[in-house]
Amino acid sequence: MRNFHPLDQVSSDLDSGILLFTSSVAAPFKPQVALKREGSYVAFSVSHGPMEMALRPRVDELKRVLGRVTPVVGLQTTRQVGTSDAYIAIGLNPDGTLLIRPTLVADATGHFCFNLMLSDAMRAALFEWLGVVREAE
C-alpha cells in the first residue's frame, strides 16, 4: 500500500531560481523536492536524507500534464511525465492535494519511487512558479 508523505512548506530563492518544498513533520530524514528551470527542462530533485533521485522532465510537458490533471475516484495517479524508465506519476485528490510519485523503473522486476503529496496551497505555488494554466473541462 502506498503511504504518501505531505510536503507543506514552500520557499524560493530568487538568486538561484530554486523552488523548494519541505515537510513540517518531525522526522529524522525529512523529504524535500527542489525544482529549477534549466532551459526547456525542469531539474526535479527529490531527496530523503542522503538519498536523492534527480529527474529532468520537459517544462512544456510538465505544464501540459499538470494543466490537464483531474481527480479520478479510485485512482491515485492518472498521468505521468517522462519515459517508461524514469517518470513522475501525478494525481489529484478531490480536495486539491497533488500526489507526485517520482519513479525509476529497473526492469520488470521492480521500481524505486517516492510517494509525496502537496497540499492545495503548495500545488498552487507550484502551478504559479511553472506558469501552469488549467485547461477548461
mmCIF file of N, CA and C in Angstrom:
data_model
loop_
_atom_site.group_PDB
_atom_site.id
_atom_site.type_symbol
_atom_site.label_atom_id
_atom_site.label_comp_id
_atom_site.label_asym_id
_atom_site.label_seq_id
_atom_site.Cartn_x
_atom_site.Cartn_y
_atom_site.Cartn_z
ATOM 1 N N MET A 1 0.829 -1.179 0.000
ATOM 2 C CA MET A 1 0.000 0.000 0.000
ATOM 3 C C MET A 1 0.876 1.245 0.000
ATOM 4 N N ARG A 2 0.463 2.241 -0.682
ATOM 5 C CA ARG A 2 1.251 3.476 -0.765
ATOM 6 C C ARG A 2 0.988 4.382 0.422
ATOM 7 N N ASN A 3 2.051 4.914 0.972
ATOM 8 C CA ASN A 3 1.972 5.887 2.057
ATOM 9 C C ASN A 3 2.550 7.194 1.539
ATOM 10 N N PHE A 4 1.697 8.202 1.399
ATOM 11 C CA PHE A 4 2.135 9.488 0.880
ATOM 12 C C PHE A 4 2.538 10.402 2.019
ATOM 13 N N HIS A 5 3.694 11.040 1.870
ATOM 14 C CA HIS A 5 4.212 11.959 2.876
ATOM 15 C C HIS A 5 3.903 13.388 2.429
ATOM 16 N N PRO A 6 3.316 14.200 3.313
ATOM 17 C CA PRO A 6 2.961 15.572 2.922
ATOM 18 C C PRO A 6 4.164 16.518 2.899
ATOM 19 N N LEU A 7 4.207 17.338 1.874
ATOM 20 C CA LEU A 7 5.145 18.458 1.796
ATOM 21 C C LEU A 7 4.289 19.714 1.936
ATOM 22 N N ASP A 8 4.455 20.432 3.038
ATOM 23 C CA ASP A 8 3.529 21.519 3.346
ATOM 24 C C ASP A 8 4.200 22.873 3.571
ATOM 25 N N GLN A 9 5.461 22.980 3.184
ATOM 26 C CA GLN A 9 6.168 24.249 3.286
ATOM 27 C C GLN A 9 6.860 24.524 1.959
ATOM 28 N N VAL A 10 6.840 25.769 1.537
ATOM 29 C CA VAL A 10 7.477 26.129 0.277
ATOM 30 C C VAL A 10 8.338 27.369 0.491
ATOM 31 N N SER A 11 9.471 27.401 -0.192
ATOM 32 C CA SER A 11 10.323 28.585 -0.191
ATOM 33 C C SER A 11 10.961 28.694 -1.571
ATOM 34 N N SER A 12 11.340 29.896 -1.921
ATOM 35 C CA SER A 12 12.015 30.074 -3.205
ATOM 36 C C SER A 12 13.200 31.003 -3.012
ATOM 37 N N ASP A 13 14.241 30.724 -3.765
ATOM 38 C CA ASP A 13 15.453 31.524 -3.744
ATOM 39 C C ASP A 13 15.521 32.245 -5.082
ATOM 40 N N LEU A 14 15.273 33.540 -5.067
ATOM 41 C CA LEU A 14 15.251 34.305 -6.311
ATOM 42 C C LEU A 14 16.606 34.339 -7.000
ATOM 43 N N ASP A 15 17.692 34.311 -6.214
ATOM 44 C CA ASP A 15 19.027 34.354 -6.808
ATOM 45 C C ASP A 15 19.347 33.081 -7.579
ATOM 46 N N SER A 16 19.038 31.928 -6.998
ATOM 47 C CA SER A 16 19.346 30.647 -7.664
ATOM 48 C C SER A 16 18.208 30.156 -8.547
ATOM 49 N N GLY A 17 16.974 30.668 -8.318
ATOM 50 C CA GLY A 17 15.826 30.220 -9.101
ATOM 51 C C GLY A 17 15.261 28.892 -8.631
ATOM 52 N N ILE A 18 15.611 28.457 -7.433
ATOM 53 C CA ILE A 18 15.160 27.162 -6.925
ATOM 54 C C ILE A 18 13.885 27.313 -6.096
ATOM 55 N N LEU A 19 12.910 26.451 -6.385
ATOM 56 C CA LEU A 19 11.688 26.346 -5.606
ATOM 57 C C LEU A 19 11.826 25.091 -4.754
ATOM 58 N N LEU A 20 11.628 25.211 -3.439
ATOM 59 C CA LEU A 20 11.873 24.113 -2.521
ATOM 60 C C LEU A 20 10.628 23.803 -1.699
ATOM 61 N N PHE A 21 10.205 22.538 -1.735
ATOM 62 C CA PHE A 21 9.103 22.050 -0.915
ATOM 63 C C PHE A 21 9.682 21.156 0.170
ATOM 64 N N THR A 22 9.260 21.399 1.422
ATOM 65 C CA THR A 22 9.723 20.606 2.551
ATOM 66 C C THR A 22 8.528 20.219 3.420
ATOM 67 N N SER A 23 8.818 19.428 4.440
ATOM 68 C CA SER A 23 7.771 18.954 5.340
ATOM 69 C C SER A 23 7.968 19.520 6.729
ATOM 70 N N SER A 24 6.872 19.856 7.379
ATOM 71 C CA SER A 24 6.941 20.319 8.768
ATOM 72 C C SER A 24 6.875 19.142 9.743
ATOM 73 N N VAL A 25 6.652 17.938 9.236
ATOM 74 C CA VAL A 25 6.573 16.749 10.085
ATOM 75 C C VAL A 25 7.958 16.437 10.638
ATOM 76 N N ALA A 26 8.025 16.260 11.944
ATOM 77 C CA ALA A 26 9.303 15.930 12.585
ATOM 78 C C ALA A 26 9.690 14.505 12.213
ATOM 79 N N ALA A 27 10.744 14.368 11.449
ATOM 80 C CA ALA A 27 11.241 13.059 11.021
ATOM 81 C C ALA A 27 12.748 13.153 10.877
ATOM 82 N N PRO A 28 13.465 12.052 11.108
ATOM 83 C CA PRO A 28 14.927 12.118 11.034
ATOM 84 C C PRO A 28 15.455 12.450 9.634
ATOM 85 N N PHE A 29 14.814 11.979 8.597
ATOM 86 C CA PHE A 29 15.258 12.248 7.229
ATOM 87 C C PHE A 29 14.114 12.876 6.463
ATOM 88 N N LYS A 30 13.902 14.159 6.671
ATOM 89 C CA LYS A 30 12.777 14.840 6.047
ATOM 90 C C LYS A 30 12.899 14.826 4.525
ATOM 91 N N PRO A 31 11.831 14.455 3.846
ATOM 92 C CA PRO A 31 11.867 14.530 2.388
ATOM 93 C C PRO A 31 11.753 15.978 1.917
ATOM 94 N N GLN A 32 12.304 16.237 0.750
ATOM 95 C CA GLN A 32 12.163 17.557 0.140
ATOM 96 C C GLN A 32 12.219 17.420 -1.362
ATOM 97 N N VAL A 33 11.596 18.379 -2.045
ATOM 98 C CA VAL A 33 11.619 18.443 -3.502
ATOM 99 C C VAL A 33 12.138 19.818 -3.881
ATOM 100 N N ALA A 34 13.152 19.844 -4.733
ATOM 101 C CA ALA A 34 13.714 21.096 -5.231
ATOM 102 C C ALA A 34 13.551 21.114 -6.748
ATOM 103 N N LEU A 35 13.095 22.246 -7.275
ATOM 104 C CA LEU A 35 12.912 22.399 -8.713
ATOM 105 C C LEU A 35 13.649 23.635 -9.199
ATOM 106 N N LYS A 36 14.208 23.532 -10.397
ATOM 107 C CA LYS A 36 14.887 24.669 -11.012
ATOM 108 C C LYS A 36 14.748 24.546 -12.525
ATOM 109 N N ARG A 37 14.420 25.637 -13.179
ATOM 110 C CA ARG A 37 14.341 25.637 -14.636
ATOM 111 C C ARG A 37 15.738 25.619 -15.230
ATOM 112 N N GLU A 38 15.915 24.759 -16.230
ATOM 113 C CA GLU A 38 17.174 24.679 -16.960
ATOM 114 C C GLU A 38 16.832 24.635 -18.446
ATOM 115 N N GLY A 39 16.689 25.801 -19.043
ATOM 116 C CA GLY A 39 16.303 25.865 -20.452
ATOM 117 C C GLY A 39 14.915 25.298 -20.648
ATOM 118 N N SER A 40 14.780 24.301 -21.515
ATOM 119 C CA SER A 40 13.472 23.704 -21.781
ATOM 120 C C SER A 40 13.170 22.542 -20.826
ATOM 121 N N TYR A 41 13.977 22.391 -19.779
ATOM 122 C CA TYR A 41 13.778 21.317 -18.805
ATOM 123 C C TYR A 41 13.587 21.890 -17.407
ATOM 124 N N VAL A 42 13.065 21.052 -16.516
ATOM 125 C CA VAL A 42 12.989 21.374 -15.092
ATOM 126 C C VAL A 42 13.853 20.346 -14.371
ATOM 127 N N ALA A 43 14.841 20.826 -13.651
ATOM 128 C CA ALA A 43 15.621 19.927 -12.800
ATOM 129 C C ALA A 43 14.746 19.647 -11.588
ATOM 130 N N PHE A 44 14.403 18.383 -11.395
ATOM 131 C CA PHE A 44 13.493 17.945 -10.335
ATOM 132 C C PHE A 44 14.276 17.008 -9.430
ATOM 133 N N SER A 45 14.579 17.459 -8.213
ATOM 134 C CA SER A 45 15.363 16.669 -7.276
ATOM 135 C C SER A 45 14.507 16.363 -6.057
ATOM 136 N N VAL A 46 14.356 15.091 -5.760
ATOM 137 C CA VAL A 46 13.647 14.686 -4.545
ATOM 138 C C VAL A 46 14.641 13.938 -3.678
ATOM 139 N N SER A 47 14.700 14.316 -2.394
ATOM 140 C CA SER A 47 15.647 13.658 -1.513
ATOM 141 C C SER A 47 14.987 13.307 -0.184
ATOM 142 N N HIS A 48 15.547 12.287 0.418
ATOM 143 C CA HIS A 48 15.106 11.826 1.728
ATOM 144 C C HIS A 48 16.382 11.434 2.465
ATOM 145 N N GLY A 49 16.821 12.321 3.328
ATOM 146 C CA GLY A 49 18.107 12.101 3.977
ATOM 147 C C GLY A 49 19.209 12.112 2.935
ATOM 148 N N PRO A 50 20.098 11.107 2.934
ATOM 149 C CA PRO A 50 21.194 11.087 1.975
ATOM 150 C C PRO A 50 20.812 10.542 0.599
ATOM 151 N N MET A 51 19.588 10.045 0.443
ATOM 152 C CA MET A 51 19.167 9.509 -0.865
ATOM 153 C C MET A 51 18.564 10.617 -1.710
ATOM 154 N N GLU A 52 18.916 10.619 -2.995
ATOM 155 C CA GLU A 52 18.374 11.610 -3.916
ATOM 156 C C GLU A 52 18.009 10.935 -5.229
ATOM 157 N N MET A 53 16.900 11.381 -5.805
ATOM 158 C CA MET A 53 16.514 10.987 -7.153
ATOM 159 C C MET A 53 16.386 12.282 -7.947
ATOM 160 N N ALA A 54 17.042 12.332 -9.083
ATOM 161 C CA ALA A 54 17.004 13.529 -9.915
ATOM 162 C C ALA A 54 16.416 13.179 -11.277
ATOM 163 N N LEU A 55 15.436 13.951 -11.692
ATOM 164 C CA LEU A 55 14.792 13.772 -12.993
ATOM 165 C C LEU A 55 14.788 15.113 -13.717
ATOM 166 N N ARG A 56 14.693 15.073 -15.049
ATOM 167 C CA ARG A 56 14.674 16.317 -15.834
ATOM 168 C C ARG A 56 13.547 16.269 -16.861
ATOM 169 N N PRO A 57 12.296 16.449 -16.422
ATOM 170 C CA PRO A 57 11.206 16.476 -17.399
ATOM 171 C C PRO A 57 11.222 17.777 -18.205
ATOM 172 N N ARG A 58 10.629 17.719 -19.376
ATOM 173 C CA ARG A 58 10.499 18.929 -20.198
ATOM 174 C C ARG A 58 9.473 19.862 -19.566
ATOM 175 N N VAL A 59 9.776 21.162 -19.536
ATOM 176 C CA VAL A 59 8.891 22.154 -18.932
ATOM 177 C C VAL A 59 7.520 22.104 -19.592
ATOM 178 N N ASP A 60 7.476 22.120 -20.924
ATOM 179 C CA ASP A 60 6.190 22.151 -21.631
ATOM 180 C C ASP A 60 5.345 20.928 -21.330
ATOM 181 N N GLU A 61 5.980 19.749 -21.269
ATOM 182 C CA GLU A 61 5.237 18.522 -20.985
ATOM 183 C C GLU A 61 4.699 18.532 -19.550
ATOM 184 N N LEU A 62 5.514 18.977 -18.598
ATOM 185 C CA LEU A 62 5.090 19.042 -17.207
ATOM 186 C C LEU A 62 3.922 20.021 -17.053
ATOM 187 N N LYS A 63 4.015 21.189 -17.669
ATOM 188 C CA LYS A 63 2.938 22.179 -17.601
ATOM 189 C C LYS A 63 1.657 21.636 -18.234
ATOM 190 N N ARG A 64 1.775 20.960 -19.363
ATOM 191 C CA ARG A 64 0.605 20.413 -20.050
ATOM 192 C C ARG A 64 -0.090 19.366 -19.185
ATOM 193 N N VAL A 65 0.690 18.442 -18.621
ATOM 194 C CA VAL A 65 0.116 17.383 -17.793
ATOM 195 C C VAL A 65 -0.525 17.963 -16.531
ATOM 196 N N LEU A 66 0.152 18.879 -15.857
ATOM 197 C CA LEU A 66 -0.416 19.480 -14.653
ATOM 198 C C LEU A 66 -1.683 20.275 -14.970
ATOM 199 N N GLY A 67 -1.726 20.909 -16.116
ATOM 200 C CA GLY A 67 -2.903 21.672 -16.519
ATOM 201 C C GLY A 67 -4.104 20.800 -16.839
ATOM 202 N N ARG A 68 -3.865 19.532 -17.135
ATOM 203 C CA ARG A 68 -4.951 18.615 -17.511
ATOM 204 C C ARG A 68 -5.346 17.624 -16.426
ATOM 205 N N VAL A 69 -4.578 17.539 -15.356
ATOM 206 C CA VAL A 69 -4.874 16.540 -14.328
ATOM 207 C C VAL A 69 -6.189 16.870 -13.629
ATOM 208 N N THR A 70 -7.024 15.853 -13.464
ATOM 209 C CA THR A 70 -8.300 15.995 -12.774
ATOM 210 C C THR A 70 -8.453 14.850 -11.774
ATOM 211 N N PRO A 71 -9.236 15.067 -10.721
ATOM 212 C CA PRO A 71 -9.441 13.980 -9.757
ATOM 213 C C PRO A 71 -10.214 12.826 -10.399
ATOM 214 N N VAL A 72 -9.771 11.610 -10.126
ATOM 215 C CA VAL A 72 -10.473 10.413 -10.575
ATOM 216 C C VAL A 72 -10.635 9.513 -9.353
ATOM 217 N N VAL A 73 -11.873 9.313 -8.954
ATOM 218 C CA VAL A 73 -12.146 8.498 -7.765
ATOM 219 C C VAL A 73 -11.640 7.079 -7.993
ATOM 220 N N GLY A 74 -10.883 6.570 -7.029
ATOM 221 C CA GLY A 74 -10.364 5.210 -7.103
ATOM 222 C C GLY A 74 -8.962 5.100 -7.681
ATOM 223 N N LEU A 75 -8.461 6.172 -8.287
ATOM 224 C CA LEU A 75 -7.102 6.155 -8.836
ATOM 225 C C LEU A 75 -6.261 7.206 -8.132
ATOM 226 N N GLN A 76 -5.055 6.822 -7.714
ATOM 227 C CA GLN A 76 -4.186 7.781 -7.048
ATOM 228 C C GLN A 76 -3.438 8.646 -8.052
ATOM 229 N N THR A 77 -2.903 8.045 -9.098
ATOM 230 C CA THR A 77 -2.208 8.818 -10.127
ATOM 231 C C THR A 77 -2.821 8.491 -11.480
ATOM 232 N N THR A 78 -3.042 9.528 -12.279
ATOM 233 C CA THR A 78 -3.710 9.336 -13.561
ATOM 234 C C THR A 78 -2.860 9.756 -14.754
ATOM 235 N N ARG A 79 -1.783 10.450 -14.518
ATOM 236 C CA ARG A 79 -0.931 10.929 -15.606
ATOM 237 C C ARG A 79 0.528 10.758 -15.202
ATOM 238 N N GLN A 80 1.402 10.792 -16.219
ATOM 239 C CA GLN A 80 2.823 10.764 -15.914
ATOM 240 C C GLN A 80 3.598 11.594 -16.919
ATOM 241 N N VAL A 81 4.748 12.081 -16.453
ATOM 242 C CA VAL A 81 5.649 12.895 -17.256
ATOM 243 C C VAL A 81 6.992 12.191 -17.269
ATOM 244 N N GLY A 82 7.543 11.959 -18.433
ATOM 245 C CA GLY A 82 8.848 11.318 -18.543
ATOM 246 C C GLY A 82 8.800 10.157 -19.514
ATOM 247 N N THR A 83 9.640 9.176 -19.269
ATOM 248 C CA THR A 83 9.727 7.997 -20.129
ATOM 249 C C THR A 83 9.233 6.781 -19.358
ATOM 250 N N SER A 84 9.273 5.627 -19.983
ATOM 251 C CA SER A 84 8.847 4.408 -19.288
ATOM 252 C C SER A 84 9.865 3.974 -18.230
ATOM 253 N N ASP A 85 11.080 4.501 -18.290
ATOM 254 C CA ASP A 85 12.133 4.134 -17.336
ATOM 255 C C ASP A 85 12.278 5.115 -16.168
ATOM 256 N N ALA A 86 11.913 6.362 -16.371
ATOM 257 C CA ALA A 86 12.037 7.390 -15.337
ATOM 258 C C ALA A 86 10.926 8.411 -15.561
ATOM 259 N N TYR A 87 10.059 8.550 -14.582
ATOM 260 C CA TYR A 87 8.916 9.439 -14.765
ATOM 261 C C TYR A 87 8.414 9.953 -13.419
ATOM 262 N N ILE A 88 7.529 10.945 -13.506
ATOM 263 C CA ILE A 88 6.821 11.448 -12.342
ATOM 264 C C ILE A 88 5.350 11.136 -12.577
ATOM 265 N N ALA A 89 4.793 10.240 -11.762
ATOM 266 C CA ALA A 89 3.364 9.950 -11.822
ATOM 267 C C ALA A 89 2.656 11.039 -11.030
ATOM 268 N N ILE A 90 1.535 11.516 -11.575
ATOM 269 C CA ILE A 90 0.832 12.651 -10.979
ATOM 270 C C ILE A 90 -0.643 12.313 -10.824
ATOM 271 N N GLY A 91 -1.202 12.697 -9.692
ATOM 272 C CA GLY A 91 -2.623 12.512 -9.444
ATOM 273 C C GLY A 91 -3.159 13.689 -8.654
ATOM 274 N N LEU A 92 -4.469 13.837 -8.671
ATOM 275 C CA LEU A 92 -5.113 14.940 -7.968
ATOM 276 C C LEU A 92 -6.260 14.391 -7.137
ATOM 277 N N ASN A 93 -6.280 14.725 -5.855
ATOM 278 C CA ASN A 93 -7.391 14.347 -4.991
ATOM 279 C C ASN A 93 -8.504 15.378 -5.118
ATOM 280 N N PRO A 94 -9.736 15.001 -4.812
ATOM 281 C CA PRO A 94 -10.840 15.969 -4.874
ATOM 282 C C PRO A 94 -10.631 17.210 -4.007
ATOM 283 N N ASP A 95 -9.830 17.111 -2.926
ATOM 284 C CA ASP A 95 -9.580 18.272 -2.060
ATOM 285 C C ASP A 95 -8.476 19.183 -2.592
ATOM 286 N N GLY A 96 -7.935 18.870 -3.774
ATOM 287 C CA GLY A 96 -6.904 19.706 -4.383
ATOM 288 C C GLY A 96 -5.485 19.263 -4.080
ATOM 289 N N THR A 97 -5.318 18.233 -3.259
ATOM 290 C CA THR A 97 -3.994 17.709 -2.941
ATOM 291 C C THR A 97 -3.394 17.052 -4.175
ATOM 292 N N LEU A 98 -2.181 17.439 -4.514
ATOM 293 C CA LEU A 98 -1.484 16.882 -5.670
ATOM 294 C C LEU A 98 -0.577 15.750 -5.209
ATOM 295 N N LEU A 99 -0.751 14.572 -5.792
ATOM 296 C CA LEU A 99 0.089 13.416 -5.494
ATOM 297 C C LEU A 99 1.193 13.350 -6.537
ATOM 298 N N ILE A 100 2.430 13.193 -6.101
ATOM 299 C CA ILE A 100 3.552 13.065 -7.025
ATOM 300 C C ILE A 100 4.372 11.844 -6.629
ATOM 301 N N ARG A 101 4.696 11.028 -7.636
ATOM 302 C CA ARG A 101 5.473 9.806 -7.403
ATOM 303 C C ARG A 101 6.651 9.766 -8.371
ATOM 304 N N PRO A 102 7.757 10.453 -8.064
ATOM 305 C CA PRO A 102 8.958 10.320 -8.899
ATOM 306 C C PRO A 102 9.399 8.857 -8.862
ATOM 307 N N THR A 103 9.595 8.263 -10.039
ATOM 308 C CA THR A 103 9.826 6.822 -10.128
ATOM 309 C C THR A 103 10.960 6.489 -11.076
ATOM 310 N N LEU A 104 11.800 5.552 -10.671
ATOM 311 C CA LEU A 104 12.806 4.944 -11.537
ATOM 312 C C LEU A 104 12.444 3.467 -11.663
ATOM 313 N N VAL A 105 12.356 2.980 -12.892
ATOM 314 C CA VAL A 105 11.999 1.589 -13.137
ATOM 315 C C VAL A 105 13.267 0.829 -13.489
ATOM 316 N N ALA A 106 13.535 -0.251 -12.750
ATOM 317 C CA ALA A 106 14.725 -1.064 -13.017
ATOM 318 C C ALA A 106 14.472 -1.938 -14.245
ATOM 319 N N ASP A 107 13.473 -2.737 -14.192
ATOM 320 C CA ASP A 107 13.013 -3.584 -15.291
ATOM 321 C C ASP A 107 11.699 -4.189 -14.816
ATOM 322 N N ALA A 108 11.291 -5.288 -15.372
ATOM 323 C CA ALA A 108 10.009 -5.880 -14.985
ATOM 324 C C ALA A 108 10.008 -6.386 -13.538
ATOM 325 N N THR A 109 11.159 -6.420 -12.895
ATOM 326 C CA THR A 109 11.214 -6.959 -11.536
ATOM 327 C C THR A 109 10.956 -5.915 -10.455
ATOM 328 N N GLY A 110 10.981 -4.629 -10.782
ATOM 329 C CA GLY A 110 10.710 -3.661 -9.737
ATOM 330 C C GLY A 110 11.004 -2.228 -10.100
ATOM 331 N N HIS A 111 10.751 -1.359 -9.140
ATOM 332 C CA HIS A 111 10.971 0.071 -9.317
ATOM 333 C C HIS A 111 11.290 0.705 -7.964
ATOM 334 N N PHE A 112 11.732 1.960 -8.014
ATOM 335 C CA PHE A 112 12.022 2.750 -6.828
ATOM 336 C C PHE A 112 11.296 4.074 -6.981
ATOM 337 N N CYS A 113 10.543 4.474 -5.963
ATOM 338 C CA CYS A 113 9.840 5.753 -6.071
ATOM 339 C C CYS A 113 9.647 6.391 -4.704
ATOM 340 N N PHE A 114 9.338 7.673 -4.729
ATOM 341 C CA PHE A 114 8.958 8.433 -3.546
ATOM 342 C C PHE A 114 7.469 8.738 -3.666
ATOM 343 N N ASN A 115 6.714 8.581 -2.590
ATOM 344 C CA ASN A 115 5.285 8.888 -2.575
ATOM 345 C C ASN A 115 5.086 10.167 -1.771
ATOM 346 N N LEU A 116 4.838 11.262 -2.468
ATOM 347 C CA LEU A 116 4.734 12.571 -1.830
ATOM 348 C C LEU A 116 3.431 13.245 -2.220
ATOM 349 N N MET A 117 2.989 14.174 -1.389
ATOM 350 C CA MET A 117 1.800 14.940 -1.737
ATOM 351 C C MET A 117 1.996 16.399 -1.363
ATOM 352 N N LEU A 118 1.434 17.245 -2.219
ATOM 353 C CA LEU A 118 1.460 18.685 -1.997
ATOM 354 C C LEU A 118 0.044 19.134 -1.668
ATOM 355 N N SER A 119 -0.122 19.882 -0.586
ATOM 356 C CA SER A 119 -1.437 20.403 -0.228
ATOM 357 C C SER A 119 -1.920 21.326 -1.351
ATOM 358 N N ASP A 120 -3.185 21.700 -1.288
ATOM 359 C CA ASP A 120 -3.755 22.577 -2.318
ATOM 360 C C ASP A 120 -2.963 23.884 -2.416
ATOM 361 N N ALA A 121 -2.539 24.438 -1.281
ATOM 362 C CA ALA A 121 -1.767 25.687 -1.295
ATOM 363 C C ALA A 121 -0.392 25.467 -1.923
ATOM 364 N N MET A 122 0.242 24.327 -1.650
ATOM 365 C CA MET A 122 1.550 24.025 -2.232
ATOM 366 C C MET A 122 1.408 23.768 -3.738
ATOM 367 N N ARG A 123 0.329 23.097 -4.124
ATOM 368 C CA ARG A 123 0.052 22.864 -5.551
ATOM 369 C C ARG A 123 -0.100 24.199 -6.273
ATOM 370 N N ALA A 124 -0.803 25.144 -5.650
ATOM 371 C CA ALA A 124 -0.989 26.467 -6.248
ATOM 372 C C ALA A 124 0.352 27.183 -6.424
ATOM 373 N N ALA A 125 1.245 27.046 -5.441
ATOM 374 C CA ALA A 125 2.577 27.666 -5.544
ATOM 375 C C ALA A 125 3.370 27.050 -6.693
ATOM 376 N N LEU A 126 3.283 25.732 -6.855
ATOM 377 C CA LEU A 126 3.967 25.054 -7.962
ATOM 378 C C LEU A 126 3.413 25.515 -9.303
ATOM 379 N N PHE A 127 2.090 25.569 -9.419
ATOM 380 C CA PHE A 127 1.457 25.995 -10.672
ATOM 381 C C PHE A 127 1.855 27.427 -11.024
ATOM 382 N N GLU A 128 1.897 28.295 -10.028
ATOM 383 C CA GLU A 128 2.278 29.695 -10.282
ATOM 384 C C GLU A 128 3.739 29.775 -10.732
ATOM 385 N N TRP A 129 4.622 29.053 -10.067
ATOM 386 C CA TRP A 129 6.046 29.074 -10.398
ATOM 387 C C TRP A 129 6.289 28.574 -11.821
ATOM 388 N N LEU A 130 5.567 27.515 -12.211
ATOM 389 C CA LEU A 130 5.725 26.955 -13.559
ATOM 390 C C LEU A 130 4.953 27.721 -14.624
ATOM 391 N N GLY A 131 3.924 28.452 -14.200
ATOM 392 C CA GLY A 131 3.049 29.115 -15.159
ATOM 393 C C GLY A 131 2.028 28.170 -15.763
ATOM 394 N N VAL A 132 1.532 27.235 -14.954
ATOM 395 C CA VAL A 132 0.545 26.252 -15.424
ATOM 396 C C VAL A 132 -0.806 26.937 -15.567
ATOM 397 N N VAL A 133 -1.451 26.699 -16.687
ATOM 398 C CA VAL A 133 -2.795 27.189 -16.936
ATOM 399 C C VAL A 133 -3.718 25.973 -16.958
ATOM 400 N N ARG A 134 -4.709 25.969 -16.062
ATOM 401 C CA ARG A 134 -5.669 24.860 -16.015
ATOM 402 C C ARG A 134 -6.518 24.876 -17.274
ATOM 403 N N GLU A 135 -6.615 23.723 -17.929
ATOM 404 C CA GLU A 135 -7.432 23.614 -19.130
ATOM 405 C C GLU A 135 -8.888 23.479 -18.741
ATOM 406 N N ALA A 136 -9.773 24.076 -19.548
ATOM 407 C CA ALA A 136 -11.214 24.006 -19.285
ATOM 408 C C ALA A 136 -11.687 22.571 -19.454
ATOM 409 N N GLU A 137 -12.557 22.157 -18.579
ATOM 410 C CA GLU A 137 -13.095 20.793 -18.649
ATOM 411 C C GLU A 137 -14.126 20.693 -19.749
#
